[in-house]
Amino acid sequence: MAARTDDDGPAIPPAIESAWGLRERPPKGPRPGLTVSGIVDAAVRVADADGLAAVSMSRVAKELGAATMALYRHIGSKDELLMLMVDTGYGPSPGPAAPGVDWRAGLTRWAWAEHDVLRRRPWLLHVPITGPPLTPQTLGWMEDGLRCLDGTALTEGEQMSALLLITGYVRSEATLTTQITEGSRAAGRKPGEMMPAYGRMLSRLIDPARFPALHRVLTSGVLNHDDDPDEEFTFGLDRILDGIEALIRRRAV
Amino acid sequence: MAARTDDDGPAIPPAIESAWGLRERPPKGPRPGLTVSGIVDAAVRVADADGLAAVSMSRVAKELGAATMALYRHIGSKDELLMLMVDTGYGPSPGPAAPGVDWRAGLTRWAWAEHDVLRRRPWLLHVPITGPPLTPQTLGWMEDGLRCLDGTALTEGEQMSALLLITGYVRSEATLTTQITEGSRAAGRKPGEMMPAYGRMLSRLIDPARFPALHRVLTSGVLNHDDDPDEEFTFGLDRILDGIEALIRRRAV
DNA sequence: CATTACAGCGTACGACATACGCAGAAGGAG
DNA sequence: CTCCTTCTGCGTATGTCGTACGCTGTAATG
């Protein structure tokens, strides 16, 4: 049989199959003491406690009381482990919006849900993303977001683009906020002192003649105190939703 | 004056001082054969050629015909090197908008300029960002962006937020596009086949009853071909600018 | 009971960042 | 000119990491 390909289409990576529970236990051999989900949970525990940098294969194995190389019976590589960590790290999606809720309120709730997850698990932002979502939980998030836009006049492509726009914003804002909090901890500074410290550095570095706009911002005093992160987040989110709303209105005419 | 500290404010990291050219050559000792900018240029060359993962201290040293440890006379750590790489990687800012150009056209040009840089040097997206910009070129970019919003009714804080919104979007969109192109190269797939492959995987994984909205997108056919990246970019950018415009109009009343 | 396939693990290897200390060069002081 | 200080470049060594390979014991099948 020359080209008998039982799987139509591209191959599904083994880590993805694990995440969907498509691996059947083989009939022979000793019963496994380790499981994929157990390994992933342990890795998430390490990341929650000490950050993504602390997640090494040996550290995860120690967490499980196993040897380092034992993990490789269940996952193919550290990259696979990271992909699975993202899936369980995001956790279950917030669920569909209540009936009667309009798209804007629905997406606001959706964005805040991701925002909360990233606040709780900032290490998710440090995982290098290697492609579009393929794991169950992350696809659940996408599903819930898409449902919010179901009744609108946007095309499917526009709905995807709008969602990508929002997720991108949430991650970007979380990255910024996390940097500030992590950076202030690393510099031994009290929270709330980060922006003033940044402002003072800037004022010593920049020449007002060469950077007039920056100098204007600097003297305006907006950098004198850390912004309330939630207000910052709301500001940007409202701008994006305004932009989407403008398109929807135009389409609906 | 109780606490006379000669440096008022927080200490400036040595890498930052190097970037601003504030290091004076000491009068004694042998003349340096290596320079900070030479090292950074070599590292950028390596990243341009083989990606950020190829940038190791030994590889950069080899590029310069020097020994690995020689680099540490000039930079404090690899993280410092990365920060300097970002500065020269971004390069000079696009410059202020021509007089008479309104804020929207100015910011569009600004966003496309960053977009082009990230297309040319996708490794910039893989550098873990550790804080707000402090180096000359990156601050130049911020300066140019701020100038676009100078005449508008937005407060300084709102101007910064708007800029952050746009940069975040540009980086986020570039990350996505880069993943698709890098991923298709890694999977040995022709460009243009990535989204269809993704769609086929999805259709084999998701249950239409559990993921109705995703299934609807899947059957709509939008995933049957790779989107034109420039159109995608324009779509999101226009949404964000629409949102900012709505705010400016409201303020201007 | 023999076979077989698999689980857990010990060892080993190559790549990496980087701490430490030595050798030699270049300018200043006598 | 000579000596001394101070800097540059670098060789060595250490600890961490991901992971390839192969051995040992175990559980179910024939």
Coordinates of C-alpha atoms (C1' of nucleotides) in Angstrom, one line a residue:
Chain A
M1 CA 0.0 0.0 0.0
A2 CA 1.7 3.0 -1.3
A3 CA 0.3 6.2 0.3
R4 CA -2.3 5.0 2.7
T5 CA -2.5 8.0 5.1
D6 CA -5.1 7.1 7.7
D7 CA -5.0 10.6 9.1
D8 CA -6.3 13.1 6.6
G9 CA -4.6 16.4 7.1
P10 CA -1.6 17.5 9.2
A11 CA -0.4 15.4 12.2
I12 CA -1.6 16.4 15.6
P13 CA 1.2 16.8 18.1
P14 CA 1.2 14.2 20.9
A15 CA 1.0 16.9 23.5
I16 CA -2.3 18.1 22.0
E17 CA -3.7 14.5 22.0
S18 CA -2.8 14.2 25.6
A19 CA -4.6 17.4 26.4
W20 CA -7.8 16.2 24.7
G21 CA -7.5 12.8 26.5
L22 CA -7.1 10.9 23.2
R23 CA -4.3 8.7 24.5
E24 CA -5.5 5.2 25.5
R25 CA -3.6 3.3 28.1
P26 CA -1.8 0.3 26.4
P27 CA -2.9 -3.1 27.7
K28 CA 0.5 -4.3 28.8
G29 CA 3.3 -3.1 31.0
P30 CA 3.4 -1.8 34.5
R31 CA 0.7 0.7 35.6
P32 CA 2.1 4.2 35.3
G33 CA 2.8 6.0 38.6
L34 CA 3.1 9.3 36.7
T35 CA 0.4 10.8 34.5
V36 CA 0.6 13.7 32.0
S37 CA -1.9 15.7 34.0
G38 CA -0.1 15.1 37.2
I39 CA 3.2 16.3 35.7
V40 CA 1.5 19.4 34.3
D41 CA -0.2 20.2 37.6
A42 CA 3.2 19.9 39.3
A43 CA 4.8 22.2 36.8
V44 CA 2.0 24.7 37.2
R45 CA 2.5 24.5 41.0
V46 CA 6.2 25.3 40.6
A47 CA 5.4 28.2 38.3
D48 CA 2.8 29.6 40.6
A49 CA 5.2 29.4 43.5
D50 CA 8.5 30.5 42.0
G51 CA 7.9 31.7 38.5
L52 CA 8.4 30.2 35.1
A53 CA 12.2 30.3 35.3
A54 CA 12.0 27.9 38.2
V55 CA 10.3 25.3 36.0
S56 CA 13.0 22.9 35.1
M57 CA 12.5 19.3 34.4
S58 CA 14.5 18.3 37.5
R59 CA 12.5 20.7 39.7
V60 CA 9.2 19.3 38.4
A61 CA 10.4 15.8 38.9
K62 CA 11.5 16.7 42.5
E63 CA 8.0 18.0 43.1
L64 CA 6.6 14.6 42.2
G65 CA 9.3 12.6 44.0
A66 CA 10.4 11.1 40.7
A67 CA 13.6 11.2 38.7
T68 CA 14.2 13.8 36.0
M69 CA 14.2 11.4 33.1
A70 CA 11.0 9.7 34.3
L71 CA 9.0 12.7 32.9
Y72 CA 10.1 12.0 29.4
R73 CA 8.0 8.8 29.3
H74 CA 5.0 11.0 29.3
I75 CA 5.9 14.2 27.6
G76 CA 8.0 14.6 24.5
S77 CA 9.9 17.7 25.5
K78 CA 9.9 20.7 27.7
D79 CA 8.1 22.7 25.0
E80 CA 5.3 20.2 25.1
L81 CA 5.1 20.6 28.8
L82 CA 4.9 24.4 28.4
M83 CA 2.0 24.1 26.0
L84 CA 0.1 21.9 28.4
M85 CA 0.9 24.3 31.2
V86 CA -0.7 27.1 29.3
D87 CA -3.8 25.1 28.8
T88 CA -4.3 24.2 32.5
G89 CA -2.9 27.6 33.6
Y90 CA -5.7 29.5 31.8
G91 CA -8.2 27.0 33.2
P92 CA -11.8 26.8 32.2
S93 CA -13.2 29.7 30.2
P94 CA -15.6 32.1 31.9
G95 CA -18.6 30.5 30.2
P96 CA -21.0 32.1 27.8
A97 CA -22.6 35.4 28.7
A98 CA -26.0 35.4 30.3
P99 CA -28.8 35.7 27.7
G100 CA -29.9 39.2 26.9
V101 CA -26.4 40.6 27.5
D102 CA -25.2 42.6 24.6
W103 CA -21.9 41.9 22.8
R104 CA -20.1 44.8 24.5
A105 CA -20.9 43.8 28.1
G106 CA -20.1 40.2 27.1
L107 CA -16.7 41.0 25.7
T108 CA -15.9 43.3 28.7
R109 CA -16.6 40.4 31.0
W110 CA -14.5 38.1 28.8
A111 CA -11.6 40.5 28.7
W112 CA -11.7 41.0 32.5
A113 CA -11.7 37.2 32.9
E114 CA -8.5 36.8 31.0
H115 CA -7.1 39.9 32.8
D116 CA -7.8 38.2 36.1
V117 CA -6.1 34.9 35.0
L118 CA -3.0 36.8 34.0
R119 CA -2.9 38.7 37.2
R120 CA -3.0 35.5 39.1
R121 CA -0.5 33.6 36.9
P122 CA 1.9 36.2 35.4
W123 CA 4.1 33.4 34.3
L124 CA 1.6 32.7 31.5
L125 CA 3.0 35.8 29.8
H126 CA 6.5 34.4 29.8
V127 CA 5.7 31.2 27.9
P128 CA 6.8 31.7 24.4
I129 CA 3.7 31.2 22.3
T130 CA 4.4 29.0 19.3
G131 CA 1.1 29.1 17.4
P132 CA -2.7 29.5 17.4
P133 CA -4.6 27.7 20.2
L134 CA -5.2 24.0 19.9
T135 CA -5.8 22.8 23.4
P136 CA -9.3 22.4 25.0
Q137 CA -9.3 25.2 27.5
T138 CA -7.8 27.8 25.3
L139 CA -10.2 26.9 22.6
G140 CA -13.0 27.2 25.1
W141 CA -12.0 30.8 25.8
M142 CA -12.1 31.5 22.1
E143 CA -15.5 29.9 21.8
D144 CA -16.9 32.0 24.6
G145 CA -15.5 35.2 23.0
L146 CA -16.9 34.3 19.6
R147 CA -20.4 33.7 21.1
C148 CA -20.5 37.3 22.3
L149 CA -20.2 38.5 18.7
D150 CA -22.6 36.0 17.3
G151 CA -25.6 38.3 16.7
T152 CA -23.6 41.3 15.4
A153 CA -23.2 42.3 11.8
L154 CA -19.5 41.4 11.7
T155 CA -18.3 38.7 9.3
E156 CA -16.6 35.7 10.9
G157 CA -13.2 37.0 9.9
E158 CA -13.9 40.3 11.5
Q159 CA -15.1 38.6 14.7
M160 CA -11.9 36.7 14.9
S161 CA -9.9 39.8 14.3
A162 CA -11.8 41.7 17.0
L163 CA -11.2 38.9 19.4
L164 CA -7.5 38.8 18.6
L165 CA -7.4 42.6 19.1
I166 CA -8.8 42.2 22.6
T167 CA -6.7 39.3 23.7
G168 CA -3.6 41.0 22.4
Y169 CA -4.5 44.1 24.4
V170 CA -5.2 42.1 27.6
R171 CA -1.9 40.3 27.3
S172 CA 0.0 43.5 26.4
E173 CA -1.4 45.5 29.3
A174 CA -0.8 42.6 31.7
T175 CA 2.8 42.4 30.5
L176 CA 3.3 46.0 31.3
T177 CA 1.7 45.9 34.7
T178 CA 3.6 42.7 35.6
Q179 CA 6.9 44.3 34.6
I180 CA 6.2 47.2 36.9
T181 CA 5.2 45.0 39.9
E182 CA 8.0 42.4 39.3
G183 CA 10.5 45.2 38.6
S184 CA 9.7 47.1 41.7
R185 CA 10.0 43.9 43.7
A186 CA 13.3 43.1 42.1
A187 CA 14.7 46.6 42.7
G188 CA 13.6 46.4 46.3
R189 CA 11.3 49.3 45.9
K190 CA 7.9 49.8 47.5
P191 CA 4.9 49.4 45.2
G192 CA 3.9 52.8 44.0
E193 CA 7.5 54.1 43.7
M194 CA 8.1 52.6 40.3
M195 CA 6.8 55.3 38.1
P196 CA 8.4 58.1 40.1
A197 CA 11.7 56.3 39.9
Y198 CA 11.3 56.0 36.2
G199 CA 10.4 59.6 35.9
R200 CA 13.5 60.7 37.8
M201 CA 15.8 58.5 35.6
L202 CA 14.2 59.9 32.5
S203 CA 14.6 63.5 33.6
R204 CA 18.3 62.9 34.2
L205 CA 18.8 61.3 30.8
I206 CA 16.8 63.3 28.3
D207 CA 17.6 66.7 26.9
P208 CA 14.5 68.8 26.8
A209 CA 15.5 70.3 23.5
R210 CA 15.9 67.0 21.8
F211 CA 12.9 65.3 23.5
P212 CA 10.4 68.2 24.0
A213 CA 7.2 66.0 24.0
L214 CA 8.7 63.6 26.5
H215 CA 9.8 66.5 28.6
R216 CA 6.3 67.9 28.5
V217 CA 4.9 64.6 29.8
L218 CA 7.6 64.5 32.4
T219 CA 6.8 68.0 33.8
S220 CA 3.1 67.3 33.6
G221 CA 3.4 65.1 36.6
V222 CA 1.6 62.1 35.3
L223 CA 4.6 60.0 36.1
N224 CA 4.7 61.1 39.7
H225 CA 2.7 58.2 41.0
D226 CA 1.9 54.7 39.8
D227 CA -1.4 54.5 37.9
D228 CA -4.2 52.4 39.2
P229 CA -3.7 49.3 37.0
D230 CA -7.4 48.7 36.8
E231 CA -8.1 52.2 35.5
E232 CA -5.4 51.8 33.0
F233 CA -6.9 48.6 31.8
T234 CA -10.4 50.0 31.6
F235 CA -9.2 52.9 29.5
G236 CA -7.5 50.9 26.8
L237 CA -10.3 48.3 26.7
D238 CA -12.9 51.0 26.3
R239 CA -11.0 52.5 23.4
I240 CA -10.8 49.2 21.6
L241 CA -14.5 48.4 22.2
D242 CA -15.4 51.9 21.0
G243 CA -13.5 51.1 17.8
I244 CA -15.3 47.8 17.3
E245 CA -18.6 49.5 18.1
A246 CA -18.0 52.1 15.4
L247 CA -17.5 49.3 12.9
I248 CA -20.6 47.4 14.0
R249 CA -22.7 50.5 13.7
R250 CA -21.4 51.2 10.3
R251 CA -22.1 47.6 9.2
A252 CA -25.6 47.6 10.8
V253 CA -26.8 50.6 8.8
Chain B
M1 CA 19.9 69.6 52.9
A2 CA 20.1 66.5 55.1
A3 CA 20.8 63.7 52.8
R4 CA 23.2 65.0 50.2
T5 CA 23.4 62.2 47.7
D6 CA 25.4 63.1 44.7
D7 CA 23.1 61.0 42.5
D8 CA 19.6 62.2 43.2
G9 CA 17.2 59.4 42.5
P10 CA 17.7 55.8 41.6
A11 CA 20.9 54.5 40.1
I12 CA 21.2 54.3 36.3
P13 CA 22.2 50.8 35.1
P14 CA 25.6 50.7 33.5
A15 CA 24.1 49.4 30.2
I16 CA 21.9 52.4 30.0
E17 CA 24.9 54.7 30.5
S18 CA 26.7 52.9 27.7
A19 CA 23.8 53.4 25.4
W20 CA 23.8 57.2 26.1
G21 CA 27.6 57.4 25.6
L22 CA 28.1 58.5 29.2
R23 CA 31.1 56.3 29.8
E24 CA 34.4 58.1 29.5
R25 CA 37.5 56.2 28.5
P26 CA 39.9 55.8 31.5
P27 CA 43.3 57.4 30.9
K28 CA 45.3 54.3 31.8
G29 CA 45.5 50.8 30.6
P30 CA 45.7 49.3 27.1
R31 CA 43.5 50.6 24.4
P32 CA 40.3 48.5 24.1
G33 CA 40.0 46.3 21.0
L34 CA 36.4 45.7 21.8
T35 CA 33.8 48.3 22.3
V36 CA 30.2 48.1 23.6
S37 CA 28.7 49.2 20.4
G38 CA 30.9 46.7 18.5
I39 CA 29.7 43.9 20.7
V40 CA 26.1 44.9 20.3
D41 CA 26.4 45.2 16.6
A42 CA 27.8 41.8 16.4
A43 CA 25.0 40.4 18.5
V44 CA 22.4 42.1 16.3
R45 CA 24.2 40.6 13.3
V46 CA 23.9 37.1 14.8
A47 CA 20.2 37.6 15.7
D48 CA 19.4 38.9 12.2
A49 CA 21.1 35.9 10.6
D50 CA 20.1 33.0 12.9
G51 CA 17.5 34.4 15.4
L52 CA 17.7 35.3 19.0
A53 CA 18.2 31.8 20.2
A54 CA 21.6 31.8 18.4
V55 CA 22.8 34.8 20.4
S56 CA 25.0 33.2 23.0
M57 CA 28.0 34.9 24.5
S58 CA 30.4 32.5 22.8
R59 CA 28.7 33.0 19.4
V60 CA 28.9 36.7 19.7
A61 CA 32.5 36.5 20.7
K62 CA 33.3 34.2 17.8
E63 CA 31.7 36.8 15.5
L64 CA 34.3 39.3 16.8
G65 CA 37.2 36.9 16.8
A66 CA 37.5 37.3 20.6
A67 CA 37.2 35.0 23.5
T68 CA 33.9 34.5 25.3
M69 CA 35.0 36.1 28.6
A70 CA 36.4 39.2 26.8
L71 CA 32.9 40.4 26.4
Y72 CA 32.3 40.7 30.1
R73 CA 34.8 43.5 30.3
H74 CA 32.3 45.7 28.5
I75 CA 28.9 44.5 29.4
G76 CA 27.7 43.3 32.8
S77 CA 25.5 40.4 31.7
K78 CA 23.7 38.9 28.8
D79 CA 20.5 40.7 29.9
E80 CA 22.3 44.0 29.5
L81 CA 23.4 43.0 26.1
L82 CA 19.8 42.2 25.2
M83 CA 18.6 45.6 26.3
L84 CA 21.2 47.3 24.2
M85 CA 20.3 45.0 21.3
V86 CA 16.8 46.2 21.4
D87 CA 17.9 49.7 21.3
T88 CA 20.0 49.3 18.2
G89 CA 17.6 46.8 16.8
Y90 CA 14.8 49.3 16.7
G91 CA 17.1 51.9 15.2
P92 CA 16.3 55.5 14.7
S93 CA 12.7 56.5 15.1
P94 CA 10.8 57.5 11.9
G95 CA 11.1 61.2 12.8
P96 CA 8.4 63.7 13.5
A97 CA 5.4 63.9 11.1
A98 CA 5.5 66.5 8.4
P99 CA 3.8 69.8 9.5
G100 CA 0.1 69.9 8.8
V101 CA -0.4 66.2 9.2
D102 CA -3.1 65.4 11.6
W103 CA -2.6 63.1 14.6
R104 CA -4.3 60.1 12.9
A105 CA -2.1 60.1 9.8
G106 CA 0.9 60.7 12.0
L107 CA 0.2 57.8 14.3
T108 CA -0.6 55.6 11.3
R109 CA 2.8 56.3 9.9
W110 CA 4.3 55.7 13.4
A111 CA 2.6 52.4 13.8
W112 CA 3.6 51.2 10.3
A113 CA 7.2 52.2 11.0
E114 CA 7.3 49.9 14.1
H115 CA 5.5 47.3 12.1
D116 CA 8.2 47.4 9.5
V117 CA 11.0 47.1 12.0
L118 CA 9.4 44.1 13.6
R119 CA 8.9 42.5 10.2
R120 CA 12.6 43.0 9.5
R121 CA 13.8 41.9 12.9
P122 CA 11.3 39.4 14.4
W123 CA 13.8 38.5 17.1
L124 CA 12.9 41.8 18.8
L125 CA 9.7 40.2 19.8
H126 CA 11.5 37.4 21.6
V127 CA 13.5 39.6 23.8
P128 CA 11.9 39.5 27.3
I129 CA 11.1 43.1 28.1
T130 CA 12.1 44.1 31.6
G131 CA 10.8 47.6 31.9
P132 CA 9.8 50.8 30.4
P133 CA 12.1 52.3 27.7
L134 CA 15.3 54.0 28.9
T135 CA 17.6 53.8 25.9
P136 CA 18.0 56.6 23.4
Q137 CA 16.5 55.1 20.3
T138 CA 13.4 53.6 22.0
L139 CA 12.8 56.9 23.8
G140 CA 13.1 58.6 20.4
W141 CA 10.3 56.4 19.2
M142 CA 8.2 57.4 22.1
E143 CA 9.0 61.1 21.5
D144 CA 7.8 60.9 17.9
G145 CA 4.6 59.2 18.9
L146 CA 3.9 61.8 21.6
R147 CA 4.4 64.6 19.2
C148 CA 1.6 63.3 17.0
L149 CA -0.9 63.8 19.8
D150 CA 0.5 67.1 20.9
G151 CA -2.3 69.3 19.6
T152 CA -5.1 67.1 20.7
A153 CA -7.4 67.5 23.7
L154 CA -6.0 64.5 25.4
T155 CA -4.3 64.8 28.7
E156 CA -0.6 63.7 28.9
G157 CA -1.7 60.5 30.7
E158 CA -4.2 59.7 28.0
Q159 CA -1.6 60.4 25.3
M160 CA 0.8 57.9 26.9
S161 CA -2.0 55.3 27.3
A162 CA -3.0 55.8 23.6
L163 CA 0.6 55.2 22.5
L164 CA 0.9 52.2 24.7
L165 CA -2.3 50.9 23.2
I166 CA -0.9 51.2 19.7
T167 CA 2.6 49.8 20.4
G168 CA 1.0 46.9 22.2
Y169 CA -1.2 46.2 19.2
V170 CA 1.7 46.4 16.8
R171 CA 3.8 44.0 18.8
S172 CA 0.9 41.7 19.3
E173 CA 0.0 41.6 15.7
A174 CA 3.6 41.1 14.7
T175 CA 3.9 38.3 17.1
L176 CA 1.0 36.5 15.6
T177 CA 2.2 37.0 12.1
T178 CA 5.7 35.9 12.9
Q179 CA 4.4 32.8 14.6
I180 CA 2.6 31.9 11.4
T181 CA 5.5 32.4 9.1
E182 CA 8.1 30.9 11.4
G183 CA 5.7 28.0 12.2
S184 CA 5.1 27.3 8.6
R185 CA 8.8 27.3 7.9
A186 CA 9.4 25.0 10.8
A187 CA 6.6 22.6 9.7
G188 CA 8.1 22.5 6.2
R189 CA 4.9 23.9 4.9
K190 CA 4.5 26.4 2.1
P191 CA 3.5 29.9 3.0
G192 CA -0.3 30.2 2.6
E193 CA -0.9 26.7 3.9
M194 CA -0.7 27.5 7.6
M195 CA -4.3 28.6 8.2
P196 CA -5.8 25.7 6.2
A197 CA -3.7 23.2 8.2
Y198 CA -4.9 24.9 11.4
G199 CA -8.5 24.7 10.3
R200 CA -8.2 21.0 9.5
M201 CA -6.7 20.2 12.9
L202 CA -9.4 22.2 14.6
S203 CA -12.2 20.4 12.7
R204 CA -10.8 17.1 13.8
L205 CA -10.6 18.1 17.5
I206 CA -13.7 20.1 18.3
D207 CA -17.1 18.8 18.8
P208 CA -19.6 21.1 17.0
A209 CA -22.1 20.7 19.8
R210 CA -19.6 21.8 22.4
F211 CA -18.0 24.5 20.3
P212 CA -20.8 25.9 18.1
A213 CA -19.3 29.3 17.5
L214 CA -15.9 27.9 16.6
H215 CA -17.6 25.4 14.3
R216 CA -19.5 28.2 12.7
V217 CA -16.3 30.1 12.0
L218 CA -14.7 26.9 10.7
T219 CA -17.5 26.2 8.2
S220 CA -17.6 29.8 7.1
G221 CA -14.3 29.2 5.3
V222 CA -12.3 32.2 6.6
L223 CA -9.6 29.8 7.7
N224 CA -9.3 28.3 4.2
H225 CA -6.5 30.7 3.3
D226 CA -3.9 32.7 5.0
D227 CA -5.0 36.3 5.4
D228 CA -3.0 39.1 3.9
P229 CA -1.0 40.2 6.9
D230 CA -1.1 43.9 5.9
E231 CA -4.9 43.8 5.7
E232 CA -5.1 42.2 9.1
F233 CA -2.8 44.9 10.5
T234 CA -4.8 47.7 8.9
F235 CA -8.0 46.3 10.3
G236 CA -6.9 46.3 13.9
L237 CA -5.0 49.6 13.7
D238 CA -8.1 51.3 12.3
R239 CA -10.3 49.9 15.1
I240 CA -7.9 51.3 17.7
L241 CA -7.6 54.7 16.0
D242 CA -11.4 54.8 15.7
G243 CA -11.5 54.3 19.4
I244 CA -9.0 57.0 20.1
E245 CA -10.8 59.3 17.7
A246 CA -14.1 58.8 19.5
L247 CA -12.4 59.9 22.7
I248 CA -10.7 63.0 21.2
R249 CA -14.0 64.1 19.7
R250 CA -15.8 63.7 23.0
R251 CA -13.0 65.7 24.7
A252 CA -13.0 68.4 22.0
V253 CA -16.7 69.2 22.4
Chain C
dC1 C1' 5.7 -20.1 32.6
dA2 C1' 7.7 -17.5 28.7
dT3 C1' 7.1 -13.5 26.1
dT4 C1' 6.5 -8.8 25.4
dA5 C1' 5.9 -4.0 25.9
dC6 C1' 6.3 -0.5 28.8
dA7 C1' 7.5 2.4 33.4
dG8 C1' 11.1 4.5 36.0
dC9 C1' 15.5 5.8 36.3
dG10 C1' 21.1 6.4 36.2
dT11 C1' 24.6 8.0 33.4
dA12 C1' 26.5 10.9 30.1
dC13 C1' 27.0 14.7 26.9
dG14 C1' 26.9 19.1 25.0
dA15 C1' 25.6 23.9 25.5
dC16 C1' 25.2 27.7 28.3
dA17 C1' 26.2 31.9 31.6
dT18 C1' 29.5 33.4 34.3
dA19 C1' 32.9 33.8 38.7
dC20 C1' 37.9 34.1 39.3
dG21 C1' 42.4 35.0 38.6
dC22 C1' 46.5 35.6 35.5
dA23 C1' 49.5 37.9 31.8
dG24 C1' 50.6 41.6 29.3
dA25 C1' 49.9 46.6 27.6
dA26 C1' 49.8 51.5 28.3
dG27 C1' 50.2 55.6 30.6
dG28 C1' 51.7 58.4 34.9
dA29 C1' 55.1 59.3 38.7
dG30 C1' 59.7 59.3 40.3
Chain D
dC1 C1' 64.3 55.3 31.8
dT2 C1' 62.1 52.6 35.6
dC3 C1' 58.4 51.4 38.5
dC4 C1' 53.7 51.1 39.5
dT5 C1' 49.0 51.4 38.7
dT6 C1' 45.2 50.2 36.1
dC7 C1' 43.0 48.3 32.6
dT8 C1' 42.2 44.6 28.6
dG9 C1' 41.8 40.1 27.0
dC10 C1' 41.4 35.5 28.1
dG11 C1' 41.9 30.4 30.0
dT12 C1' 40.0 27.6 33.4
dA13 C1' 36.4 25.9 36.1
dT14 C1' 31.7 25.5 38.1
dG15 C1' 26.9 24.8 38.2
dT16 C1' 22.6 24.4 35.6
dC17 C1' 20.0 22.9 31.9
dG18 C1' 17.6 19.7 28.3
dT19 C1' 17.7 15.4 26.8
dA20 C1' 19.7 10.8 24.2
dC21 C1' 20.6 6.1 25.5
dG22 C1' 20.2 1.9 27.6
dC23 C1' 19.4 -1.0 31.7
dT24 C1' 16.1 -3.1 35.2
dG25 C1' 12.1 -4.5 36.9
dT26 C1' 6.9 -5.1 36.2
dA27 C1' 2.4 -6.4 34.5
dA28 C1' -0.5 -8.5 31.3
dT29 C1' -0.8 -11.9 27.3
dG30 C1' 0.2 -16.3 24.9

